[in-house]
Amino acid sequence: MAIESYASHTIDIEQRVDFELNEMQLKMIIIAGVLNIIGALLVPWILKGQASLSLIFTWYFILAFLNLSNICFSLAFQFAKITPDKISPWLNAYRFFFIPCVSVIWGMIGVLFTSADLIHQLYLIILLLAVLVCFGLGTISDFKASIISICGVLLPSIIFRLYAGLNSIGTAGHDPHLNLGIGVCFILLGICLSASCYVGYRLIKKSFVLTYVNIDLNKKLENMNKFLEQRVKERTIELEDSLKVVTYQATHDLLTDLPNKRLLLEYIDSAVNSATNNNHHMFGIVIFSLNEMEKIIDGLGHHAGDLVIKIISERFKKAFDKPIIYQFHSINYKVTLSRKDTFIILIDPIFELTKIEEKLAPLFAILDEPVNFEKQTIKLTASAGVSFYPKDGMDAESLLMYASTALMHSKQQGGNISTVYTSDNHNVEISKQIELESKLHNALKNNEFILQYQPIVSLKTGTIACVEALVRWKHPTLGMIYPDKFISLAEADGIIVPLGEWVLQTACSQIKKWHEEGFYGLKVAVNLSSKQLQKKNIVETIEDILRTTGLAPEFIELELTESVAFQKDTISIIKKIKSLGLSLAIDDFGTGYSGLSNLKLFEIDKLKIDKSFVRDLETNDDSKAIVTNTIALAKKINVSVLAEGVENKEQLKFLQEHHCDLIQGYYFSPPIDPDVFADKFKNFKFKPLVN
Ligand code: C2E
Ligand code: CA
Ligand code: CA
């Protein structure tokens, strides 16, 4: 098929080239005709006094007439707008009639005007040669025409000279031998000229063909480029769309379409920013919990629960889609859904704490009208807890914690009231935090940290591809403390930097040791905090650790969360780290807000689907959709995808069916001490589930 199309393509080019050459030839006729008429004027001048004037002028007029008709013929031809199929009859007439006539007339001067004067003879021969060269060049784009013109010019002289030579006829006093010699010379000259014309013709044709092939190739390349550009555009749009879907689903509740807690954290962050940047205003966080939801679900089923939450959500959306005006101030209510019975509302800005009841009233007003379900009328009540920025906390975590403490108070009071947080609501937790913080300072020095390792299983090979190193604080009196309790404290006072270094160093040494013990190719994943990336010498630190432990960089994977990885000032550092040969995983994927452009900022090797989505796989359609879409997205951008927090067979089955690459979770193993790991997994081989 390919050969066939190549052949037809070549034929096509040959035809186009032939047509082009023929057209060129027709243009040459006009130039040659004019030159002929002018050039032939030399003849009467050269032969002045040597031949009869009437003979010379008769010769000249025949030649001029033939050339003029030739020119007219060619002009008519140009105006007639020839097509490739019509060109050849015209050309044949020209080749086989005009050219022979004109060239023979020219050749006649060698016969008609033989002179005894050698100088004149020489002039004539030079003129004949010049004419021959002109004819040769003029007809070079048409080889047949070249041959005919060369023969036409030379034949009269050759026949005449050979005849005279052979019959010993001395012409104009010339020696018969000289005539024979001239005749033979003309024959040789004809052969040489024909050969040169052939070479010239082939060269011209070849250069035309090459030009056409070039043009053709360029066109093809251009088309291909256009096609590729189009494909890239389509792919980018496709990817952007799927990422938009993932991001939307990750930030919204599917049932009610209200923003979820992830988006709430964004709202709070931006409220904190605008509060500090603008005019130090306050804002409030309200946790608004429906009191009767559990009873409704128990009595009427999940369906009723879903319906109630949907109706209340619609009322919230309608009531707060625009800011509410209080005494010339417009106040925004951003309503989000945290659980199936709890809304969290950001009220921004707040100017006076004393008038807060007035701001909470519209929230309770939502429940004034009862909800109808299958002929039943359900009257709902709610409890609310409120905290304020900056009075109660400077960040989302503390504001939410204090609002939920206040909510507890409301519930303890019997519900259907709101409580504003005050320090007497709760301060035990805070003093615990302060105590922990002071102990953390000496923990690294006292060797109180240990690493546990959790295996990551490849569903393709059924082997342990990697382990995640997870730090624990083994306090002599408080016992084992898990990272959720101390990592944020360590980040806040900077201890995370030396701690992170210790983690990387210890994990690399452990992996090196395991390689030597037979766990060939095992990789280690290490979590990296944003504070570590902000340190200028992070790249050198990693290089040092690679050098001292002797572990090759391809066995180390760094885990970064989206918010850490895609900050403007960390991108160049991450690129440098990548250039060392380490791989990079995006941790807790789906909980941040990566745009597609972010995913392209540097080469990512893995997406880790957050365990919150895996946990809810069986019960929550949103989570199911997020997991499925994240796997599809990872396949599209060609990175591997890992699901963490896999605890049971059902989750594993779902992930296996959706072609997730890697699995991590209690189903295989919790994080364990290194000495236990070696014993437990020496001969591990996972068999995929079969139905
Ligand atoms: P992460 O990176 O998302 O780590 C996974 C967490 O999920 C670990 O909690 C692990 O014990 C837990 N996990 C594993 N499988 C399951 C499962 O099947 N079900 C459930 N419910 N949980 C599972 P861990 O060890 O408490 O770590 C919590 C977080 O602390 C980590 O989350 C990570 O963000 C941070 N962290 C841990 N070690 C380090 C460290 O060395 N450096 C830094 N910067 N952060 C660390
Ligand atoms: Ca991690
Ligand atoms: Ca994670």
XYZ file of C-alpha atoms and ligand atoms in Angstrom:
739
model
C 0.000 0.000 0.000
C 2.745 2.414 1.010
C 4.871 1.460 -2.016
C 1.936 1.904 -4.339
C 1.155 5.360 -3.054
C 4.828 6.315 -3.244
C 4.926 5.220 -6.910
C 1.797 7.146 -7.821
C 3.153 10.138 -5.980
C 6.412 9.980 -8.011
C 4.512 9.709 -11.278
C 2.497 12.691 -10.242
C 5.658 14.723 -9.665
C 7.151 13.601 -13.031
C 4.048 14.769 -14.837
C 4.094 18.102 -13.111
C 7.788 18.560 -13.883
C 7.288 17.666 -17.572
C 4.512 20.186 -17.872
C 6.612 22.816 -16.143
C 9.576 22.111 -18.516
C 7.326 22.290 -21.563
C 5.960 25.581 -20.434
C 9.475 26.875 -19.926
C 10.357 25.724 -23.440
C 7.485 27.715 -24.920
C 8.731 30.836 -23.167
C 12.243 30.210 -24.485
C 10.825 30.177 -28.046
C 9.865 33.826 -27.785
C 13.303 34.838 -26.449
C 15.108 32.661 -29.030
C 12.954 34.018 -31.877
C 13.788 37.640 -31.003
C 17.498 36.799 -30.595
C 17.457 34.919 -33.929
C 16.018 37.875 -35.829
C 18.501 40.299 -34.268
C 21.482 37.881 -34.333
C 20.930 37.014 -38.015
C 21.522 40.677 -38.893
C 25.219 39.888 -38.358
C 25.182 37.688 -41.423
C 24.689 40.422 -44.096
C 27.328 42.425 -42.288
C 29.860 39.568 -42.249
C 29.160 38.620 -45.856
C 29.196 42.182 -47.175
C 30.942 42.035 -50.565
C 31.369 38.222 -50.397
C 27.958 37.019 -51.552
C 25.098 38.300 -53.626
C 22.905 40.720 -51.699
C 19.696 39.233 -53.068
C 20.688 35.751 -51.793
C 21.610 37.111 -48.389
C 18.337 39.028 -47.979
C 16.249 36.142 -49.271
C 17.919 33.957 -46.616
C 17.398 36.610 -43.953
C 13.716 37.140 -44.746
C 12.928 33.442 -44.760
C 14.603 33.156 -41.374
C 12.887 36.266 -39.981
C 9.505 35.107 -41.281
C 9.879 31.670 -39.726
C 10.936 33.154 -36.414
C 8.117 35.703 -36.363
C 5.511 33.014 -37.000
C 7.195 30.966 -34.282
C 6.841 33.856 -31.804
C 3.207 34.486 -32.754
C 2.489 30.799 -32.393
C 3.995 30.704 -28.936
C 2.231 33.905 -27.793
C -1.098 32.560 -28.984
C -0.307 29.477 -27.069
C 0.427 31.421 -23.835
C -2.873 33.303 -24.078
C -4.801 30.115 -24.714
C -4.022 29.019 -21.099
C -2.838 25.514 -21.831
C -3.529 22.571 -19.565
C -1.092 19.637 -19.226
C -3.172 17.426 -21.517
C -3.237 19.996 -24.324
C 0.394 20.995 -24.337
C 1.890 18.120 -26.320
C 0.248 18.740 -29.793
C 1.457 22.331 -29.654
C 4.883 21.265 -28.642
C 5.140 18.621 -31.327
C 4.236 21.177 -33.998
C 6.953 23.377 -32.668
C 9.485 20.537 -32.347
C 8.908 18.931 -35.726
C 8.111 21.923 -37.879
C 9.469 25.214 -36.635
C 12.716 23.995 -35.144
C 13.795 21.953 -38.180
C 12.917 24.838 -40.515
C 14.719 27.526 -38.512
C 17.783 25.390 -37.817
C 18.154 24.226 -41.437
C 17.870 27.820 -42.648
C 20.649 28.715 -40.228
C 22.675 25.697 -41.366
C 22.333 26.838 -44.988
C 24.760 29.687 -44.468
C 27.569 27.148 -44.262
C 26.594 25.931 -47.750
C 25.317 29.028 -49.485
C 28.061 31.347 -48.522
C 31.349 29.461 -48.934
C 34.023 31.984 -49.574
C 37.634 31.690 -50.724
C 38.580 34.100 -48.012
C 39.659 32.025 -45.047
C 38.916 34.821 -42.592
C 35.342 34.934 -43.842
C 35.115 31.172 -43.624
C 36.306 31.396 -40.040
C 33.723 34.105 -39.244
C 30.989 31.946 -40.692
C 32.110 28.843 -38.790
C 32.289 30.867 -35.529
C 28.818 32.245 -36.284
C 27.549 28.723 -36.932
C 29.050 27.539 -33.653
C 27.519 30.472 -31.765
C 24.163 29.661 -33.342
C 24.578 26.027 -32.336
C 25.327 26.900 -28.723
C 22.342 29.274 -28.635
C 20.069 26.589 -30.070
C 21.453 24.059 -27.586
C 20.842 26.376 -24.620
C 17.484 27.563 -25.925
C 16.159 24.030 -26.248
C 17.848 22.562 -23.175
C 14.540 22.015 -21.359
C 13.354 19.819 -24.249
C 15.862 17.188 -25.238
C 14.095 16.154 -28.458
C 14.089 19.774 -29.621
C 17.825 20.050 -28.817
C 18.695 17.048 -30.997
C 16.516 18.280 -33.861
C 18.023 21.766 -33.751
C 21.636 20.494 -33.596
C 21.012 18.145 -36.520
C 19.215 20.897 -38.444
C 22.051 23.397 -38.065
C 24.852 20.945 -38.833
C 23.365 18.653 -41.474
C 23.525 21.016 -44.514
C 27.200 21.712 -43.861
C 28.058 18.061 -43.090
C 26.343 16.766 -46.250
C 27.886 19.465 -48.364
C 31.440 19.070 -46.962
C 31.412 15.262 -47.130
C 29.982 15.317 -50.619
C 32.595 17.794 -51.781
C 35.378 15.920 -49.993
C 34.417 12.485 -51.292
C 33.909 13.656 -54.870
C 37.100 15.726 -54.777
C 35.179 18.845 -55.587
C 37.167 21.855 -54.533
C 34.683 24.396 -53.280
C 35.604 28.006 -53.623
C 39.221 26.941 -54.022
C 39.274 24.714 -50.916
C 41.215 21.545 -50.715
C 38.867 18.442 -50.865
C 40.674 17.061 -47.797
C 39.930 20.197 -45.846
C 36.236 19.738 -46.742
C 36.320 16.120 -45.531
C 38.064 17.249 -42.300
C 35.480 19.986 -41.663
C 32.647 17.484 -42.333
C 34.023 14.978 -39.806
C 34.669 17.792 -37.269
C 31.026 18.914 -37.578
C 29.860 15.304 -36.951
C 31.999 15.067 -33.799
C 30.823 18.510 -32.730
C 27.198 17.392 -33.179
C 27.796 14.310 -31.016
C 29.520 16.337 -28.253
C 26.832 19.013 -28.250
C 24.042 16.384 -28.118
C 25.759 14.717 -25.148
C 26.118 18.072 -23.312
C 22.487 18.901 -24.011
C 21.437 15.533 -22.620
C 23.423 16.089 -19.401
C 22.073 19.655 -19.100
C 18.526 18.445 -19.673
C 18.848 15.723 -16.989
C 20.279 18.224 -14.508
C 17.480 20.700 -15.089
C 14.873 17.987 -14.781
C 16.419 16.655 -11.595
C 16.509 20.081 -9.997
C 12.841 20.580 -10.881
C 11.943 17.203 -9.410
C 13.879 17.981 -6.234
C 12.133 21.321 -5.889
C 8.766 19.636 -6.213
C 9.633 16.890 -3.758
C 10.751 19.604 -1.357
C 7.550 21.565 -1.770
C 5.551 18.390 -1.292
C 7.467 17.457 1.845
C 7.062 20.935 3.272
C 3.359 20.785 2.683
C 3.152 17.404 4.362
C 5.167 18.640 7.338
C 2.958 21.683 7.613
C -0.160 19.512 7.588
C 1.358 17.177 10.127
C 2.262 20.101 12.378
C -1.240 21.459 12.157
C -2.646 18.056 12.996
C -0.324 17.632 15.980
C -1.086 21.128 17.273
C -4.774 20.337 17.073
C -4.282 17.041 18.926
C -2.247 18.722 21.676
C -4.975 21.355 22.071
C -7.665 18.687 22.279
C -5.656 16.634 24.801
C -5.020 19.676 26.982
C -8.710 20.545 26.991
C -9.575 16.920 27.813
C -7.096 16.829 30.688
C -8.176 20.208 31.990
C -11.784 19.059 31.942
C -11.058 15.876 33.864
C -9.005 17.805 36.394
C -11.827 20.314 36.776
C -14.194 17.417 37.460
C -11.832 15.926 40.050
C -11.291 19.299 41.709
C -14.991 20.096 41.726
C -15.901 16.737 43.184
C -13.150 17.011 45.757
C -14.446 20.358 46.934
C -18.202 19.856 46.756
C -20.755 17.544 48.244
C -22.376 15.572 45.416
C -25.793 15.287 47.038
C -26.320 18.943 47.883
C -23.731 20.608 45.647
C -22.618 22.711 48.601
C -18.879 23.391 49.093
C -17.332 20.887 51.504
C -14.815 21.264 54.294
C -11.861 21.480 51.919
C -13.280 24.556 50.277
C -14.157 25.935 53.690
C -10.466 25.816 54.644
C -9.712 27.856 51.510
C -12.437 30.344 52.416
C -11.024 30.726 55.910
C -7.476 31.193 54.602
C -8.554 33.908 52.224
C -10.666 35.570 54.935
C -7.582 35.570 57.193
C -5.528 37.114 54.382
C -8.006 39.820 53.581
C -8.527 40.534 57.296
C -4.809 41.060 57.853
C -4.171 42.856 54.561
C -7.136 45.219 54.690
C -8.404 46.643 57.919
C -7.990 44.067 60.646
C -11.647 43.226 60.662
C -13.105 40.160 62.339
C -14.993 37.216 60.959
C -16.915 34.376 62.555
C -17.088 30.612 62.105
C -20.407 28.968 62.941
C -20.836 25.218 63.213
C -24.525 24.624 62.722
C -25.631 21.098 63.554
C -29.105 19.686 62.958
C -30.302 18.020 66.170
C -32.779 15.521 64.786
C -30.828 13.977 61.911
C -29.837 10.776 63.698
C -33.446 10.175 64.768
C -34.703 10.846 61.229
C -32.238 8.405 59.679
C -32.929 5.739 62.302
C -36.697 6.118 61.965
C -37.222 6.924 58.287
C -34.040 5.668 56.672
C -31.103 7.186 54.772
C -33.332 8.282 51.972
C -35.248 10.581 54.302
C -31.994 11.884 55.780
C -30.700 12.718 52.277
C -33.933 14.450 51.368
C -33.958 16.574 54.523
C -30.348 17.661 54.090
C -31.034 18.482 50.460
C -34.033 20.646 51.286
C -32.179 22.512 54.042
C -29.159 22.998 51.743
C -31.409 24.517 49.058
C -32.860 26.905 51.609
C -29.353 27.924 52.716
C -28.264 28.499 49.109
C -31.320 30.626 48.387
C -31.065 32.676 51.569
C -27.357 33.454 51.350
C -26.581 33.642 47.652
C -26.205 37.425 48.113
C -24.621 39.353 51.009
C -27.020 40.458 53.747
C -27.124 44.153 54.619
C -26.963 45.159 58.293
C -26.930 48.909 58.934
C -25.188 49.734 55.635
C -22.656 46.917 55.985
C -22.914 44.015 53.602
C -22.012 40.701 55.201
C -21.235 37.454 53.359
C -22.437 34.071 54.576
C -20.452 31.247 53.030
C -22.279 28.008 53.726
C -20.435 24.689 53.502
C -21.443 21.155 54.388
C -19.128 19.287 56.713
C -21.080 16.116 57.506
C -24.529 14.970 56.600
C -25.960 16.839 59.588
C -23.524 19.706 60.021
C -23.116 22.973 58.128
C -20.160 25.272 58.728
C -20.763 28.909 57.888
C -18.191 31.652 57.525
C -19.668 35.068 58.384
C -17.412 37.791 57.053
C -16.848 40.548 58.106
C -18.040 41.051 61.674
C -17.742 44.511 63.197
C -19.290 44.148 66.665
C -19.305 41.018 68.792
C -22.195 42.317 70.879
C -24.614 42.106 67.996
C -23.779 38.543 67.014
C -27.245 37.138 67.864
C -28.654 39.332 65.116
C -26.215 37.762 62.599
C -27.069 34.218 63.688
C -30.822 34.699 63.482
C -31.037 34.191 59.671
C -29.352 30.790 60.089
C -31.981 29.549 62.543
C -34.707 31.140 60.398
C -33.932 28.514 57.758
C -35.554 25.919 60.043
C -38.717 27.920 60.766
C -40.658 26.128 58.080
C -40.989 22.361 58.689
C -39.862 19.775 56.116
C -42.410 17.401 54.565
C -41.524 13.761 53.933
C -44.063 11.203 52.761
C -47.003 12.997 54.368
C -45.017 13.587 57.554
C -44.130 17.052 58.749
C -40.706 17.225 60.340
C -39.834 20.185 62.521
C -36.093 20.656 62.737
C -33.925 22.379 65.344
C -30.195 23.057 65.436
C -27.335 23.765 67.831
C -24.590 26.169 66.909
C -21.092 26.969 68.130
C -19.320 30.168 67.147
C -15.711 31.330 67.241
C -14.151 34.565 65.995
C -11.033 35.584 64.180
C -8.733 36.936 65.561
C -10.106 36.778 69.111
C -10.209 32.966 69.379
C -7.622 31.876 66.848
C -5.512 32.983 63.912
C -5.942 29.933 61.702
C -8.623 27.598 60.408
C -7.639 24.726 62.671
C -7.989 26.610 65.948
C -11.092 28.514 64.840
C -12.828 25.243 63.954
C -11.656 23.590 67.152
C -13.057 26.419 69.302
C -16.303 26.596 67.355
C -16.790 22.868 67.881
C -16.024 23.247 71.599
C -18.727 25.920 71.716
C -21.079 23.604 69.783
C -20.547 20.894 72.423
C -21.686 23.429 74.997
C -24.828 24.169 73.026
C -25.592 20.462 72.800
C -24.923 19.943 76.488
C -27.396 22.742 77.193
C -30.072 20.743 75.410
C -29.619 22.058 71.877
C -31.486 24.582 69.767
C -29.263 27.397 71.001
C -26.026 28.965 69.869
C -22.948 29.367 72.031
C -20.152 31.807 71.399
C -16.783 30.397 72.390
C -15.159 31.724 75.560
C -11.980 30.516 77.186
C -13.897 28.916 80.055
C -15.574 26.611 77.541
C -12.327 24.827 77.210
C -8.645 25.241 77.924
C -7.362 21.825 78.885
C -6.355 20.978 75.294
C -4.279 24.150 74.990
C -2.223 23.519 78.085
C -1.542 19.973 76.806
C -0.261 21.426 73.538
C 2.068 23.836 75.336
C 3.478 21.008 77.442
C 4.119 18.892 74.350
C 5.803 21.760 72.563
C 8.303 22.253 75.386
C 9.135 18.527 75.416
C 9.626 18.462 71.639
C 12.703 20.679 71.926
C 14.826 17.953 73.463
C 13.316 14.981 71.661
C 15.762 14.866 68.744
C 18.779 15.315 70.998
C 17.476 12.531 73.274
C 16.997 10.119 70.357
C 13.288 9.845 71.084
C 12.206 9.579 67.439
C 11.881 6.294 65.598
C 10.839 5.389 62.087
C 8.244 2.814 61.152
C 7.826 1.554 57.600
C 4.610 0.772 55.785
C 4.770 -1.440 52.677
C 3.359 -0.263 49.348
C 2.238 -3.128 47.134
C 2.241 -3.063 43.346
C -0.979 -4.576 41.991
C 0.764 -5.355 38.693
C 3.672 -7.389 40.073
C 2.200 -8.389 43.424
C 5.406 -7.392 45.178
C 6.364 -4.698 47.658
C 7.606 -1.874 45.450
C 8.238 0.650 48.137
C 7.931 1.469 51.840
C 6.782 4.767 53.328
C 8.884 5.949 56.250
C 6.654 7.372 59.017
C 8.089 9.063 62.066
C 6.937 8.395 65.654
C 7.912 10.043 68.906
C 8.613 7.510 71.627
C 8.405 9.645 74.751
C 9.742 8.031 77.950
C 6.671 8.977 80.014
C 3.959 9.936 77.504
C 4.495 6.801 75.413
C 4.182 6.564 71.639
C 3.067 9.863 70.104
C 1.875 9.859 66.446
C 2.813 12.518 63.908
C -0.655 14.079 63.789
C -0.003 15.302 67.335
C 3.486 16.764 66.854
C 4.301 17.470 63.155
C 2.406 20.776 63.126
C 4.133 21.787 66.403
C 7.514 20.799 64.927
C 6.720 22.837 61.815
C 5.669 25.840 63.846
C 8.949 26.139 65.758
C 11.289 24.921 63.002
C 12.306 21.593 64.609
C 10.864 19.910 61.522
C 14.015 20.845 59.550
C 16.576 18.843 61.580
C 13.897 16.182 62.232
C 13.195 15.838 58.488
C 16.934 15.519 57.834
C 17.169 12.781 60.453
C 14.202 10.967 58.880
C 15.755 11.036 55.390
C 19.174 9.959 56.674
C 17.747 7.099 58.773
C 15.392 5.902 56.022
C 18.189 5.890 53.401
C 20.550 3.921 55.679
C 17.767 1.413 56.431
C 16.984 0.871 52.732
C 20.650 0.463 51.893
C 20.841 -2.193 54.623
C 17.743 -3.959 53.280
C 19.202 -3.963 49.766
C 22.231 -5.739 51.150
C 19.982 -8.222 52.965
C 18.188 -9.193 49.758
C 15.339 -6.688 49.290
C 16.788 -5.650 45.923
C 15.217 -2.614 44.260
C 13.066 -1.656 47.287
C 12.307 2.083 47.280
C 11.593 4.358 50.211
C 9.070 7.198 50.303
C 9.824 10.048 52.675
C 7.445 12.871 53.588
C 8.812 16.361 53.110
C 7.442 19.405 54.932
C 7.112 22.846 53.351
C 9.507 24.230 55.959
C 12.239 21.884 54.717
C 11.779 23.067 51.141
C 12.063 26.674 52.229
C 15.586 26.040 53.523
C 18.116 27.140 50.914
C 20.492 24.242 51.513
C 17.924 21.452 51.074
C 19.519 20.269 47.802
C 22.976 20.082 49.373
C 21.516 18.268 52.402
C 20.003 15.617 50.144
C 23.260 15.282 48.207
C 25.165 14.843 51.497
C 22.763 12.140 52.653
C 23.068 10.320 49.310
C 26.839 10.464 49.623
C 27.098 9.338 53.230
C 24.567 6.504 52.966
C 25.697 5.399 49.490
C 22.066 4.897 48.382
C 21.362 5.608 44.701
C 18.812 8.433 44.209
C 16.422 6.272 42.182
C 15.476 4.425 45.380
C 14.139 7.561 47.082
C 10.747 9.130 46.559
C 9.770 12.391 48.196
C 6.136 12.932 49.131
C 4.835 16.471 48.939
C 1.287 17.672 49.399
C -0.230 19.789 46.622
C -0.115 22.987 48.670
C 3.617 22.467 49.325
C 4.610 21.297 45.858
C 3.000 24.015 43.813
C 4.076 27.116 45.704
C 5.811 29.606 43.433
C 9.017 29.822 45.465
C 9.489 26.051 45.849
C 9.207 25.050 42.192
C 12.818 25.783 41.274
C 14.052 23.861 44.341
C 11.893 20.865 43.459
C 13.267 20.911 39.920
C 16.810 20.828 41.335
C 15.920 17.932 43.632
C 14.395 16.090 40.672
C 17.549 16.644 38.672
C 19.433 14.656 41.332
C 17.399 11.626 40.203
C 14.866 11.313 43.064
C 11.214 10.664 42.273
C 8.313 12.757 43.404
C 4.853 11.823 44.648
C 1.958 14.183 45.271
C 0.566 13.148 48.663
C -3.088 13.443 49.727
C -4.041 14.174 46.104
C -7.545 15.537 45.708
C -7.511 17.513 48.938
C -5.738 20.514 47.394
C -6.517 22.465 44.287
C -3.985 21.608 41.613
C -4.652 23.150 38.236
C -3.489 21.158 35.235
C -0.816 23.768 34.666
C 0.532 22.930 38.140
C 0.858 19.248 37.293
C 2.995 20.263 34.336
C 5.368 22.483 36.323
C 7.784 19.644 36.903
C 7.878 15.948 36.285
C 5.660 14.152 38.799
C 6.041 10.394 39.195
C 3.066 9.463 41.320
C -0.294 10.654 42.619
C -1.311 9.351 46.079
C -5.060 9.354 46.513
C -5.866 10.566 50.015
C -7.062 7.921 52.461
C -10.244 9.894 53.257
C -11.539 9.058 49.761
C -10.576 5.390 50.030
C -12.216 5.109 53.467
C -15.575 6.290 52.098
C -15.425 4.240 48.887
C -18.287 1.909 49.825
C -20.630 4.515 51.250
C -20.003 7.735 49.433
C -20.564 8.278 45.718
C -18.475 11.464 45.758
C -15.454 9.521 46.978
C -16.027 6.804 44.431
C -16.100 9.402 41.650
C -12.981 11.146 42.955
C -11.008 7.901 43.147
C -12.111 6.814 39.663
C -11.387 10.197 38.120
C -8.005 10.523 39.824
C -6.959 7.118 38.480
C -8.133 8.163 35.001
C -6.295 11.477 35.282
C -3.072 9.742 36.355
C -3.308 7.409 33.353
C -3.847 10.378 31.066
C -0.835 12.293 32.321
C 1.143 9.081 32.433
C 2.063 8.941 36.114
C 1.506 6.032 38.466
C -1.307 6.195 40.991
C -1.408 4.910 44.566
C -4.375 4.565 46.900
C -3.562 4.878 50.590
C -5.605 3.770 53.574
C -6.813 0.491 52.023
C -8.325 -1.429 54.916
C -10.572 -4.107 53.454
C -11.228 -6.473 50.567
C -14.031 -4.332 49.096
C -11.804 -1.308 48.749
C -9.032 -3.439 47.273
C -11.469 -4.979 44.797
C -12.727 -1.591 43.654
C -9.173 -0.293 43.171
C -8.087 -3.441 41.406
C -11.050 -3.208 39.034
C -10.210 0.398 38.278
C -6.561 -0.442 37.546
C -4.979 1.471 40.384
C -1.217 0.783 40.248
C -0.234 0.707 43.906
C -1.914 0.087 47.243
C -0.972 1.066 50.799
C -2.933 0.399 53.953
C -3.767 -1.735 56.967
C -5.155 -4.443 54.662
C -1.556 -5.475 53.996
C 0.180 -4.014 56.963
C 0.185 -1.008 59.307
C 3.481 0.889 59.610
C 5.860 -1.468 61.476
C 9.298 -1.448 63.080
C 12.173 -2.229 60.707
C 13.198 -5.504 62.414
C 9.626 -6.807 62.166
C 9.468 -5.752 58.504
C 12.391 -7.903 57.389
C 10.938 -11.042 59.038
C 7.386 -10.473 57.888
C 7.995 -9.660 54.245
C 10.980 -11.786 53.273
C 8.912 -14.054 51.041
C 5.919 -11.827 50.427
C 3.973 -12.303 47.232
C 0.520 -10.794 46.924
C -2.102 -12.650 44.931
C -4.687 -10.363 43.298
C -8.352 -11.009 44.141
C -10.294 -13.109 41.699
C -14.069 -13.267 41.482
P 0.517 10.562 55.301
O 1.774 10.906 54.574
O -0.737 10.658 54.538
O 0.767 9.115 55.841
C -0.134 8.122 55.816
C -0.802 7.988 57.139
O -1.880 7.076 56.986
C 0.078 7.415 58.228
O -0.318 7.999 59.455
C -0.312 5.950 58.233
O -0.096 5.332 59.466
C -1.781 6.076 57.948
N -2.333 4.862 57.378
C -1.701 3.944 56.611
N -2.536 2.966 56.203
C -3.734 3.276 56.752
C -5.014 2.639 56.709
O -5.221 1.594 56.098
N -6.024 3.248 57.388
C -5.839 4.416 58.082
N -6.877 4.954 58.715
N -4.645 5.033 58.123
C -3.607 4.462 57.483
P 0.734 8.575 60.437
O 1.924 7.715 60.486
O 0.014 8.911 61.680
O 1.166 9.905 59.711
C 0.310 10.981 59.612
C 0.904 12.063 58.788
O 2.055 12.628 59.411
C 1.413 11.566 57.452
O 0.363 11.460 56.583
C 2.400 12.650 57.112
O 1.725 13.759 56.540
C 2.941 13.072 58.448
N 4.264 12.466 58.634
C 4.578 11.223 59.033
N 5.919 11.050 59.054
C 6.460 12.224 58.622
C 7.821 12.681 58.415
O 8.792 11.966 58.591
N 7.988 13.976 57.967
C 6.908 14.797 57.733
N 7.128 16.032 57.309
N 5.648 14.375 57.918
C 5.412 13.106 58.369
Ca 2.823 10.454 52.963
Ca -1.222 10.711 52.430
